[in-house]
Coordinates of N, CA and C in Angstrom, one line a residue:
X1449 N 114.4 139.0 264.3 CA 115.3 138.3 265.3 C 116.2 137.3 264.5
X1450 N 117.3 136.8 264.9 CA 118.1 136.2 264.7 C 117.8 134.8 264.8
X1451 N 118.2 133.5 264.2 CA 118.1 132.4 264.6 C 118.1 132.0 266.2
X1452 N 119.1 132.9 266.6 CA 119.2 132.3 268.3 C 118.5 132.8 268.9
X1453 N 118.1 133.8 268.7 CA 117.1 134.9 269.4 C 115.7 134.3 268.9
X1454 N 115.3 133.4 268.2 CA 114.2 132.3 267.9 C 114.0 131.2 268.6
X1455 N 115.2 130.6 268.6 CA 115.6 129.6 269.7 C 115.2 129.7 271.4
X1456 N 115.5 130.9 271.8 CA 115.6 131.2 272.8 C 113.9 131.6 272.6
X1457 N 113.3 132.3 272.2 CA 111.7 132.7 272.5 C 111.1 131.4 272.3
X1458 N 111.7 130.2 271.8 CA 110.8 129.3 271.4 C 110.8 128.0 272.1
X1459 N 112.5 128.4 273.1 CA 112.6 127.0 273.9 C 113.0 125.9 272.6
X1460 N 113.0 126.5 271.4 CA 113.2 124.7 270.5 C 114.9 125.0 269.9
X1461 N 115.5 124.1 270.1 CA 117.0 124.3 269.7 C 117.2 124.9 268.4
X1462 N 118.2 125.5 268.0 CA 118.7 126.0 267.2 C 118.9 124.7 266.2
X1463 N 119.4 123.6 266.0 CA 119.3 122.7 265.7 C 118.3 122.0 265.0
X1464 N 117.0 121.9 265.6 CA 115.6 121.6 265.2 C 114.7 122.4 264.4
X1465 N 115.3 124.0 264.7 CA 114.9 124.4 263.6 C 115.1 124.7 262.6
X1466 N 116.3 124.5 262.1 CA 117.0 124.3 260.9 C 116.4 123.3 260.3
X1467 N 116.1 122.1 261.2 CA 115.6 120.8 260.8 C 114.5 121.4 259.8
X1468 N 113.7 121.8 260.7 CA 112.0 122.0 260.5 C 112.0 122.9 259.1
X1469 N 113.2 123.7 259.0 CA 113.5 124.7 257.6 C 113.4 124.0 256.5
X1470 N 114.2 122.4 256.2 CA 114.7 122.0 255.8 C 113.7 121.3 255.1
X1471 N 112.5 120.6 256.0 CA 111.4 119.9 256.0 C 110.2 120.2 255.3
X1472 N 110.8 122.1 255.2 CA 109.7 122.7 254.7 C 108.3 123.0 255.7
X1473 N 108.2 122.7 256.9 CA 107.7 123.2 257.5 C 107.4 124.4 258.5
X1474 N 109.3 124.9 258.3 CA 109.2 126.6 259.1 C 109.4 127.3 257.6
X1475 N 109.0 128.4 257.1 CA 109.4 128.9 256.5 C 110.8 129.9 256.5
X1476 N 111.6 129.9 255.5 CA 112.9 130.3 255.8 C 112.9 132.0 256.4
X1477 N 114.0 132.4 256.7 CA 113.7 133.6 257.3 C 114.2 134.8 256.0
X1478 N 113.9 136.1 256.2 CA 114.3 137.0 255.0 C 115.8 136.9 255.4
X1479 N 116.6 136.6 254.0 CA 118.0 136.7 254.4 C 118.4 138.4 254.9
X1480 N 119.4 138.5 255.4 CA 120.1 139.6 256.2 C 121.4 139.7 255.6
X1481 N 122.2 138.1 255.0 CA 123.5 138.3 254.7 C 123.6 136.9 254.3
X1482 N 124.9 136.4 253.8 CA 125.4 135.1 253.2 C 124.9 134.4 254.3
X1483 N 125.2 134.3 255.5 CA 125.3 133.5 256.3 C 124.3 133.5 257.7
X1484 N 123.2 134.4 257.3 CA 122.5 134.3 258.4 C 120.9 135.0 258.0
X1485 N 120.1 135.5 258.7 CA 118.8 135.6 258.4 C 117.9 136.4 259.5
X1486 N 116.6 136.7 259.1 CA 115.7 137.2 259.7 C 114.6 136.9 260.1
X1487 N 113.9 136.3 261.2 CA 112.9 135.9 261.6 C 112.4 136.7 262.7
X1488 N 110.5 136.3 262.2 CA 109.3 137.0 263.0 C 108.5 136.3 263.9
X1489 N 107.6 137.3 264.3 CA 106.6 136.9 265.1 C 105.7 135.6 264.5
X1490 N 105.6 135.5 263.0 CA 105.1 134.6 262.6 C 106.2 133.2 262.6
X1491 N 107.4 132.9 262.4 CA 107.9 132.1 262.5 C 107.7 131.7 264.2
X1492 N 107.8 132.4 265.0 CA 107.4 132.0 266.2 C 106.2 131.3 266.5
X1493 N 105.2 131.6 266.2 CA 103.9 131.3 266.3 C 103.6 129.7 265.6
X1494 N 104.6 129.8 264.3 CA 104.4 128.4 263.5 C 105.2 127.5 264.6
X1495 N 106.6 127.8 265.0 CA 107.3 127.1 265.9 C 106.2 126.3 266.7
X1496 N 105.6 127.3 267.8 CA 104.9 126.9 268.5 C 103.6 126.2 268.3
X1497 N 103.0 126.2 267.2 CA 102.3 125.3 266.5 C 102.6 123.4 266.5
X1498 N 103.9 123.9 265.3 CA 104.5 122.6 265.3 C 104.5 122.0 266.7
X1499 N 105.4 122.6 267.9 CA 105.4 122.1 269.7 C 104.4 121.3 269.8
X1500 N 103.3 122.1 269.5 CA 101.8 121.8 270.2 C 101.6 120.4 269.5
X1501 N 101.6 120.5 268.4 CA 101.1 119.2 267.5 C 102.2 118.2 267.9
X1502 N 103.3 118.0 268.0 CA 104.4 116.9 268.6 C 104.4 116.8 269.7
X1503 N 104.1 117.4 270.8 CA 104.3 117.5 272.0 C 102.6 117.5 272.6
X1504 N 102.2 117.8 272.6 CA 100.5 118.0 272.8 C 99.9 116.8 272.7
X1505 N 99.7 116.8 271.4 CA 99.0 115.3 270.3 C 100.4 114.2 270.3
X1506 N 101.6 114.6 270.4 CA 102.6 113.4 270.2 C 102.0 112.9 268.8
X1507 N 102.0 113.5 267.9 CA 101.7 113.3 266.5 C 103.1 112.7 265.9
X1508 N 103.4 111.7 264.8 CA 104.5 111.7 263.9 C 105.1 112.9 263.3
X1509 N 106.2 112.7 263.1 CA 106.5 114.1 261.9 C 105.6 114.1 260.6
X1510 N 105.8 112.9 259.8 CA 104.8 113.2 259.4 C 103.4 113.1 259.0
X1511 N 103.1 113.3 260.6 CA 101.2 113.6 260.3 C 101.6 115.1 261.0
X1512 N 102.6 115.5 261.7 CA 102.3 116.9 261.8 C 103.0 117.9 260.4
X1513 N 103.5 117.4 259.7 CA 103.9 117.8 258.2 C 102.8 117.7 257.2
X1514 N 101.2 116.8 257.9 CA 100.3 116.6 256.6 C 99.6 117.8 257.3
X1515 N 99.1 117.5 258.7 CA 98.6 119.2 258.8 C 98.8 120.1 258.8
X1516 N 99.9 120.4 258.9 CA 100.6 121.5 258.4 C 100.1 122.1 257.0
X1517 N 100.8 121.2 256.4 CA 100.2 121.6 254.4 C 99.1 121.5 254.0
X1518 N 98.1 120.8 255.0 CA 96.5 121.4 255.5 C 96.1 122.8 255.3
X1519 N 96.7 122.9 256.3 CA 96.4 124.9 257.3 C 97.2 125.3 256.0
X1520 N 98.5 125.0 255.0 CA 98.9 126.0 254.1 C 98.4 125.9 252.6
X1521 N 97.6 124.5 252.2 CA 97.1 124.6 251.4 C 96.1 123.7 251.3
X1522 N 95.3 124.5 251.7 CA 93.6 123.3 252.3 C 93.1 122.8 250.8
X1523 N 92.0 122.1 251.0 CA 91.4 120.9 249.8 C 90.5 122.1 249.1
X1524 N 89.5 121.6 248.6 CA 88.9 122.7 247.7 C 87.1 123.2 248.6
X1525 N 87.0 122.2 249.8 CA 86.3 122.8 250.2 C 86.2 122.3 251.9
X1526 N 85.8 123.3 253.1 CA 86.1 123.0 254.3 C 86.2 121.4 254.6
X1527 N 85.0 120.7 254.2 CA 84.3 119.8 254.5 C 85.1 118.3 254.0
X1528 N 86.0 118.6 253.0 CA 87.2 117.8 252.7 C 88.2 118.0 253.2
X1529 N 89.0 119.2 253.5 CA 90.0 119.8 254.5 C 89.9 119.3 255.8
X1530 N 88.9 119.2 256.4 CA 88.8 118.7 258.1 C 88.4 117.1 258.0
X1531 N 88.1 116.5 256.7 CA 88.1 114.7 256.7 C 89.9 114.9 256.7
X1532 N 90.3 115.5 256.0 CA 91.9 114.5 255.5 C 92.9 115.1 257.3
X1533 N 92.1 116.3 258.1 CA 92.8 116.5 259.2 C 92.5 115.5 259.8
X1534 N 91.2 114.9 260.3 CA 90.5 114.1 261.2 C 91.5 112.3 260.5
X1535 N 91.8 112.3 259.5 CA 92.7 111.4 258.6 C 94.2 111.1 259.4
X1536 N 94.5 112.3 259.5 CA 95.9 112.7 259.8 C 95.9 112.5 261.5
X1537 N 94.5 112.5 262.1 CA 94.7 112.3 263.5 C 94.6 110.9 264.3
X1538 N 95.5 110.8 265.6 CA 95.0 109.3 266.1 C 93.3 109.0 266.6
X1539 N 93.5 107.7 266.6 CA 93.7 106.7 266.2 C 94.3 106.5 264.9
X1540 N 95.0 105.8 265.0 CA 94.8 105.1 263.4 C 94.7 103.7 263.1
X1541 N 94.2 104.0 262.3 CA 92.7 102.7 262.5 C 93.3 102.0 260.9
X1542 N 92.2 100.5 260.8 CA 91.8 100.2 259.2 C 90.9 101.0 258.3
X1543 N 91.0 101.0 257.4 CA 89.4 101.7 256.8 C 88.1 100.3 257.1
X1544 N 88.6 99.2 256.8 CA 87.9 98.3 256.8 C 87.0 98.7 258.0
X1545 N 87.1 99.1 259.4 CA 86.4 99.5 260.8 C 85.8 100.3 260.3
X1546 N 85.3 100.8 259.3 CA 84.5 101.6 259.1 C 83.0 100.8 259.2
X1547 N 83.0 99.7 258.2 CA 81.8 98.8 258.9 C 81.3 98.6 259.8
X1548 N 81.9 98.4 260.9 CA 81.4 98.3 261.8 C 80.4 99.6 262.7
X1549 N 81.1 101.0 261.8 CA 80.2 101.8 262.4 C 79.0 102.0 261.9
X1550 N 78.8 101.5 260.5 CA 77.5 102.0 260.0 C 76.3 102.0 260.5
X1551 N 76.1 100.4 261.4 CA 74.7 100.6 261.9 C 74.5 101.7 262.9
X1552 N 75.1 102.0 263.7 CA 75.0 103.3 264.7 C 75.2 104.4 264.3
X1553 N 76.1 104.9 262.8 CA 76.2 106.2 262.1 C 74.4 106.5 261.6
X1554 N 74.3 105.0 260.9 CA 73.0 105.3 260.2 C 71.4 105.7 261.6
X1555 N 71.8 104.7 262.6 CA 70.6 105.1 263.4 C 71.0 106.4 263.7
X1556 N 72.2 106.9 264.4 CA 71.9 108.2 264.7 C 71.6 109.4 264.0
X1557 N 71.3 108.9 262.5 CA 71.1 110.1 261.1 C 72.4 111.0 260.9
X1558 N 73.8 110.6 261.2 CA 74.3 111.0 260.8 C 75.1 110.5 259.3
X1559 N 76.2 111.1 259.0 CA 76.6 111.3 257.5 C 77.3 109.8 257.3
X1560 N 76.8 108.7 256.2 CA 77.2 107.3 256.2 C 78.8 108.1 255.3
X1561 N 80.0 108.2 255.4 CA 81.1 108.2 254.7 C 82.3 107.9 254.9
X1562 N 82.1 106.5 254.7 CA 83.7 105.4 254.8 C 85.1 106.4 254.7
X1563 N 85.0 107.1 253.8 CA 86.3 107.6 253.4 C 86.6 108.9 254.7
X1564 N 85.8 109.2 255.4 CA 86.1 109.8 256.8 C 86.6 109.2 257.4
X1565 N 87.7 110.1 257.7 CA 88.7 109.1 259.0 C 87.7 108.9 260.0
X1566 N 86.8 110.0 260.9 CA 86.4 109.3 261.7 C 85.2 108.2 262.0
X1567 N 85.3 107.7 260.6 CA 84.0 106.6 260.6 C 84.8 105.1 261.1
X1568 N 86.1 105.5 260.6 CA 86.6 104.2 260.9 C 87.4 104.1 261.8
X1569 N 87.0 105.3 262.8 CA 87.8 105.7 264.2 C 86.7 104.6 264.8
X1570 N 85.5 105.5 264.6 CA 84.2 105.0 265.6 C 84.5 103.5 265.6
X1571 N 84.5 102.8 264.1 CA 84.4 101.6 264.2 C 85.0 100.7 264.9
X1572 N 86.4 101.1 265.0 CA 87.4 100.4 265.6 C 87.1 100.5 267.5
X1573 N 86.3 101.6 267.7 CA 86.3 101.9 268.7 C 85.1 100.8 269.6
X1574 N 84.0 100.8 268.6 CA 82.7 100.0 268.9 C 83.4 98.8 268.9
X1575 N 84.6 98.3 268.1 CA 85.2 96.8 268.1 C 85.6 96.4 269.3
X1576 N 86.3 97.6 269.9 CA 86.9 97.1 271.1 C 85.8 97.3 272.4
X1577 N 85.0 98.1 272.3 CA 83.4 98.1 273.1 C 83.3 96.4 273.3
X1578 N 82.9 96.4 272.5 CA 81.9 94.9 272.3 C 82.7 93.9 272.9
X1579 N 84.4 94.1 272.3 CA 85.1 93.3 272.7 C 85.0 92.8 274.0
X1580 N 85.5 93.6 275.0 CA 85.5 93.4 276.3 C 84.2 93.5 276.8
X1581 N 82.8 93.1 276.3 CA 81.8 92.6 277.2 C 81.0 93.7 277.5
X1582 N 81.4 95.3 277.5 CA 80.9 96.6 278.1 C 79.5 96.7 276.3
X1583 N 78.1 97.3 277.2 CA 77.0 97.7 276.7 C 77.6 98.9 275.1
X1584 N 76.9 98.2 274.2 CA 77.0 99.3 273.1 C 75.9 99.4 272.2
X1585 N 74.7 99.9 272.6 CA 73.7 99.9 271.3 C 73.4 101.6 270.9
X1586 N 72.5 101.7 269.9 CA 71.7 102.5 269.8 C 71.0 104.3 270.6
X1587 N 71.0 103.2 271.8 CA 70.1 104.4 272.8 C 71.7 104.9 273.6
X1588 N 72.5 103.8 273.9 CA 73.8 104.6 274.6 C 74.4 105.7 273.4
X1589 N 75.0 105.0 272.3 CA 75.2 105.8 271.3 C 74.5 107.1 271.1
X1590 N 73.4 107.2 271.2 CA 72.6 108.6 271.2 C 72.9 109.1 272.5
X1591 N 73.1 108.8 273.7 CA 73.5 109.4 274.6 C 74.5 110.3 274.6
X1592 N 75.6 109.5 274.1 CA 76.8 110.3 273.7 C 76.9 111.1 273.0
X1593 N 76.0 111.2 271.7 CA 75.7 112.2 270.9 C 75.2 113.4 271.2
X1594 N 74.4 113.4 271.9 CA 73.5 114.8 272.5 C 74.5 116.3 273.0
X1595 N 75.1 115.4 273.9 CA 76.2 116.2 274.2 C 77.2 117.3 273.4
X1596 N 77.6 116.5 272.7 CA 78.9 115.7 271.6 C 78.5 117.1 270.2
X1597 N 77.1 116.8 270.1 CA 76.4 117.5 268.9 C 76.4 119.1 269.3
X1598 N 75.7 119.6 270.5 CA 75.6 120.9 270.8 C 77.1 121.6 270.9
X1599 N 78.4 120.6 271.9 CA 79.9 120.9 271.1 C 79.7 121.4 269.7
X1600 N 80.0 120.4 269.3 CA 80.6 120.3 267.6 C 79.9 121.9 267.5
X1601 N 78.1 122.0 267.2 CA 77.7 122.9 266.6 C 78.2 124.2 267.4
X1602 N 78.6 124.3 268.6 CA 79.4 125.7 268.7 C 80.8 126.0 268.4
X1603 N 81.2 124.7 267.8 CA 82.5 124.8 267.8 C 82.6 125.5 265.8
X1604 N 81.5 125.1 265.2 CA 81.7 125.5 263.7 C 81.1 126.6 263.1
X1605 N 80.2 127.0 264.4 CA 79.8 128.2 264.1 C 80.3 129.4 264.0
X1606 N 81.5 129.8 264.4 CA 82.0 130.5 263.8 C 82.5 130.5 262.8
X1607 N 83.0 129.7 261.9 CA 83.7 129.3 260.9 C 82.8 130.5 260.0
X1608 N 81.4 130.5 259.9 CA 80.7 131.3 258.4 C 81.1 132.5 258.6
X1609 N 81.9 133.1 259.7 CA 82.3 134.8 259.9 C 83.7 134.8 259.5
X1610 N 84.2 133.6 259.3 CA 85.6 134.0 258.9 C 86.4 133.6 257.1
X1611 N 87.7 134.4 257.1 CA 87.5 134.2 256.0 C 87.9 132.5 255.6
X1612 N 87.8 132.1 254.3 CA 88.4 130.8 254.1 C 89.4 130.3 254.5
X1613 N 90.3 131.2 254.2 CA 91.8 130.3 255.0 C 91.9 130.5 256.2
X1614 N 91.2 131.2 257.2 CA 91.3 131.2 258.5 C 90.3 130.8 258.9
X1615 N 89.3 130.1 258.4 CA 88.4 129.1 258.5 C 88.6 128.0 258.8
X1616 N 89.5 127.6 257.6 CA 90.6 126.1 257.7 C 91.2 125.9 258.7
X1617 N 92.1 127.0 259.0 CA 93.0 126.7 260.0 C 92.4 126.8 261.4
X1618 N 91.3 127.4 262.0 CA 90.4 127.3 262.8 C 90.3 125.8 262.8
X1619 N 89.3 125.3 262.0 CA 88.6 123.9 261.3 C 90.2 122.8 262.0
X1620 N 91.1 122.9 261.4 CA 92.1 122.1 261.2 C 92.6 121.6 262.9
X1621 N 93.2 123.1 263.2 CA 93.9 123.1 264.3 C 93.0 123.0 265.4
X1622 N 91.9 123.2 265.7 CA 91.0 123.1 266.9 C 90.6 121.8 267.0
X1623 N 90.7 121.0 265.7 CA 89.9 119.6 265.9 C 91.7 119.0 266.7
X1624 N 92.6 118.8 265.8 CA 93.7 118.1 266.3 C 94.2 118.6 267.9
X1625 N 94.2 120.6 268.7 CA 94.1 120.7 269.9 C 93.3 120.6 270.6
X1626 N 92.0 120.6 270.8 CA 91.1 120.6 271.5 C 90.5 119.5 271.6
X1627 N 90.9 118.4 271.0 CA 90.6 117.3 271.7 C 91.1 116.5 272.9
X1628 N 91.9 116.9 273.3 CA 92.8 116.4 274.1 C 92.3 117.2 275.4
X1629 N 91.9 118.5 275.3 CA 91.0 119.3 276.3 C 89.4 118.6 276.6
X1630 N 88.8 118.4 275.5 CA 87.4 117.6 275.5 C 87.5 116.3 276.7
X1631 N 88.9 115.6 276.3 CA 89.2 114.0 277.1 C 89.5 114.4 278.5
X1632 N 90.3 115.3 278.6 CA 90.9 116.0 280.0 C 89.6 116.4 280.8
X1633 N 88.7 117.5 280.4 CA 87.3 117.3 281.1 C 86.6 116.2 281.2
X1634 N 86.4 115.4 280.5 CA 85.3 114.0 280.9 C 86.2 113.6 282.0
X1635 N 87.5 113.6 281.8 CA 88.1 113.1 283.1 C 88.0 113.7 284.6
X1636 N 88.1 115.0 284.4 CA 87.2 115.6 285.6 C 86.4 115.8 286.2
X1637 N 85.3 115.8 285.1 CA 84.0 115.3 285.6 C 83.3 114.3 285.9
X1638 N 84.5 113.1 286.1 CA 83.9 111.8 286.0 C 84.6 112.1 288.0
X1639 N 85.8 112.7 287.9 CA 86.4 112.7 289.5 C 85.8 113.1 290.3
X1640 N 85.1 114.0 289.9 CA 84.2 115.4 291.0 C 83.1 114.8 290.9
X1641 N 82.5 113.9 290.1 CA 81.0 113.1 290.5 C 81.5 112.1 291.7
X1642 N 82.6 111.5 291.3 CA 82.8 110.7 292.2 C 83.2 111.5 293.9
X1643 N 84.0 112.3 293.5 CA 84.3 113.1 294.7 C 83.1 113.2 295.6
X1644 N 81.9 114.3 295.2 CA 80.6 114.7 295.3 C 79.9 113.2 296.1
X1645 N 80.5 112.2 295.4 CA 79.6 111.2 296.1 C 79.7 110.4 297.4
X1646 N 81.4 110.4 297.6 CA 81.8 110.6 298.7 C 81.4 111.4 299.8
X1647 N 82.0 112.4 299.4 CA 81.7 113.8 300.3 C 79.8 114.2 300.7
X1648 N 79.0 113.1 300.0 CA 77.9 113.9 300.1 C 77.1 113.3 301.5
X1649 N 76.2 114.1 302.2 CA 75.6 113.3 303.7 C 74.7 112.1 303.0
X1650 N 75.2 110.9 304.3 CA 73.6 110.0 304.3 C 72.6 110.4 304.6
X1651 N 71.5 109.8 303.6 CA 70.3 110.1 304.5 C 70.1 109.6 305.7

């Protein structure tokens, strides 16, 4: 397809994606002629990628340019690849907040490592807990976890069936879209408890 005929399947201007060419984030199309080119199903799909991550997440250009070069050329093993995505996602925090998470990383046995972005997500996050006066120890912490854990472990289980690079980009892109799905449900299930409690008879 043609540049316009990209535009048009993609809803993103003709304009923007030239940008994105430019940026090194769409890849160019197979030339056709001096002055024009040929694009696929896969340029489409990256377009709509990029969407998702600016428009979705409202990410910067470039944190959606560092994930990007993630998914096209990951670290040397999953477990570094999805620290520098979880890096690349909001909050963005100090590293210094990372202190603050330790005592709750360590009680709940999970992995003590500062240089994870989300160690110093949590931290920043327990900062503003405490701040305003709301309960934060130990036993709430593990509450949240229980849940949180049986997620995660279905979410990486497939990873060992697939290959490496579509591992990554599994790994990469589900942590940065699917969180925003994760937040959207607590939010509905916090409405429909409440609904339910309304609607339910007195004894």
């Amino acid at each position: 397809m043609r540049i316009s005929e990209l535009s048009l399947a993609s809803g993103i201007p003709v304009a923007s994606i030239k940008f994105y060419i430019r940026e090194g984030m769409l890849p160019r199309g197979a030339s056709t002629s001096a002055t024009s080119a040929d694009y696929g199903d896969d340029h489409l799909a990256r377009l709509r990628l990029i969407q998702a991550l600016s428009e979705v997440r409202a990410l910067p250009l470039a944190r959606v340019k560092e994930i990007l070069d993630l998914v096209d050329h990951p670290a040397e093993t999953l477990y570094a690849t999805l620290g520098r995505a979880v890096n690349a996602l909001p909050p963005y925090v100090e590293p210094a907040d990372a202190d603050i998470a330790r005592e709750t990383i360590e009680a709940l046995g999970l992995t003590w490592d500062p240089g994870f972005g989300a160690v110093a997500q949590l931290g920043a996050a327990i900062r503003a807990v405490q701040g305003t006066g709301l309960r934060w120890d130990a036993e709430l912490a593990a509450l949240y976890l229980e849940p949180i854990r049986t997620l995660a472990t279905g979410e990486i289980a497939p990873l060992a069936d697939m290959a490496p690079a579509d591992a990554v980009a599994h790994a990469v892109l589900g942590t940065a879209l699917y969180e925003p799905v994760i937040l959207a449900l607590r939010r509905l299930a916090h409405q429909q408890i409440l609904a339910d409690q309304v609607t339910k008879p007195r004894a």
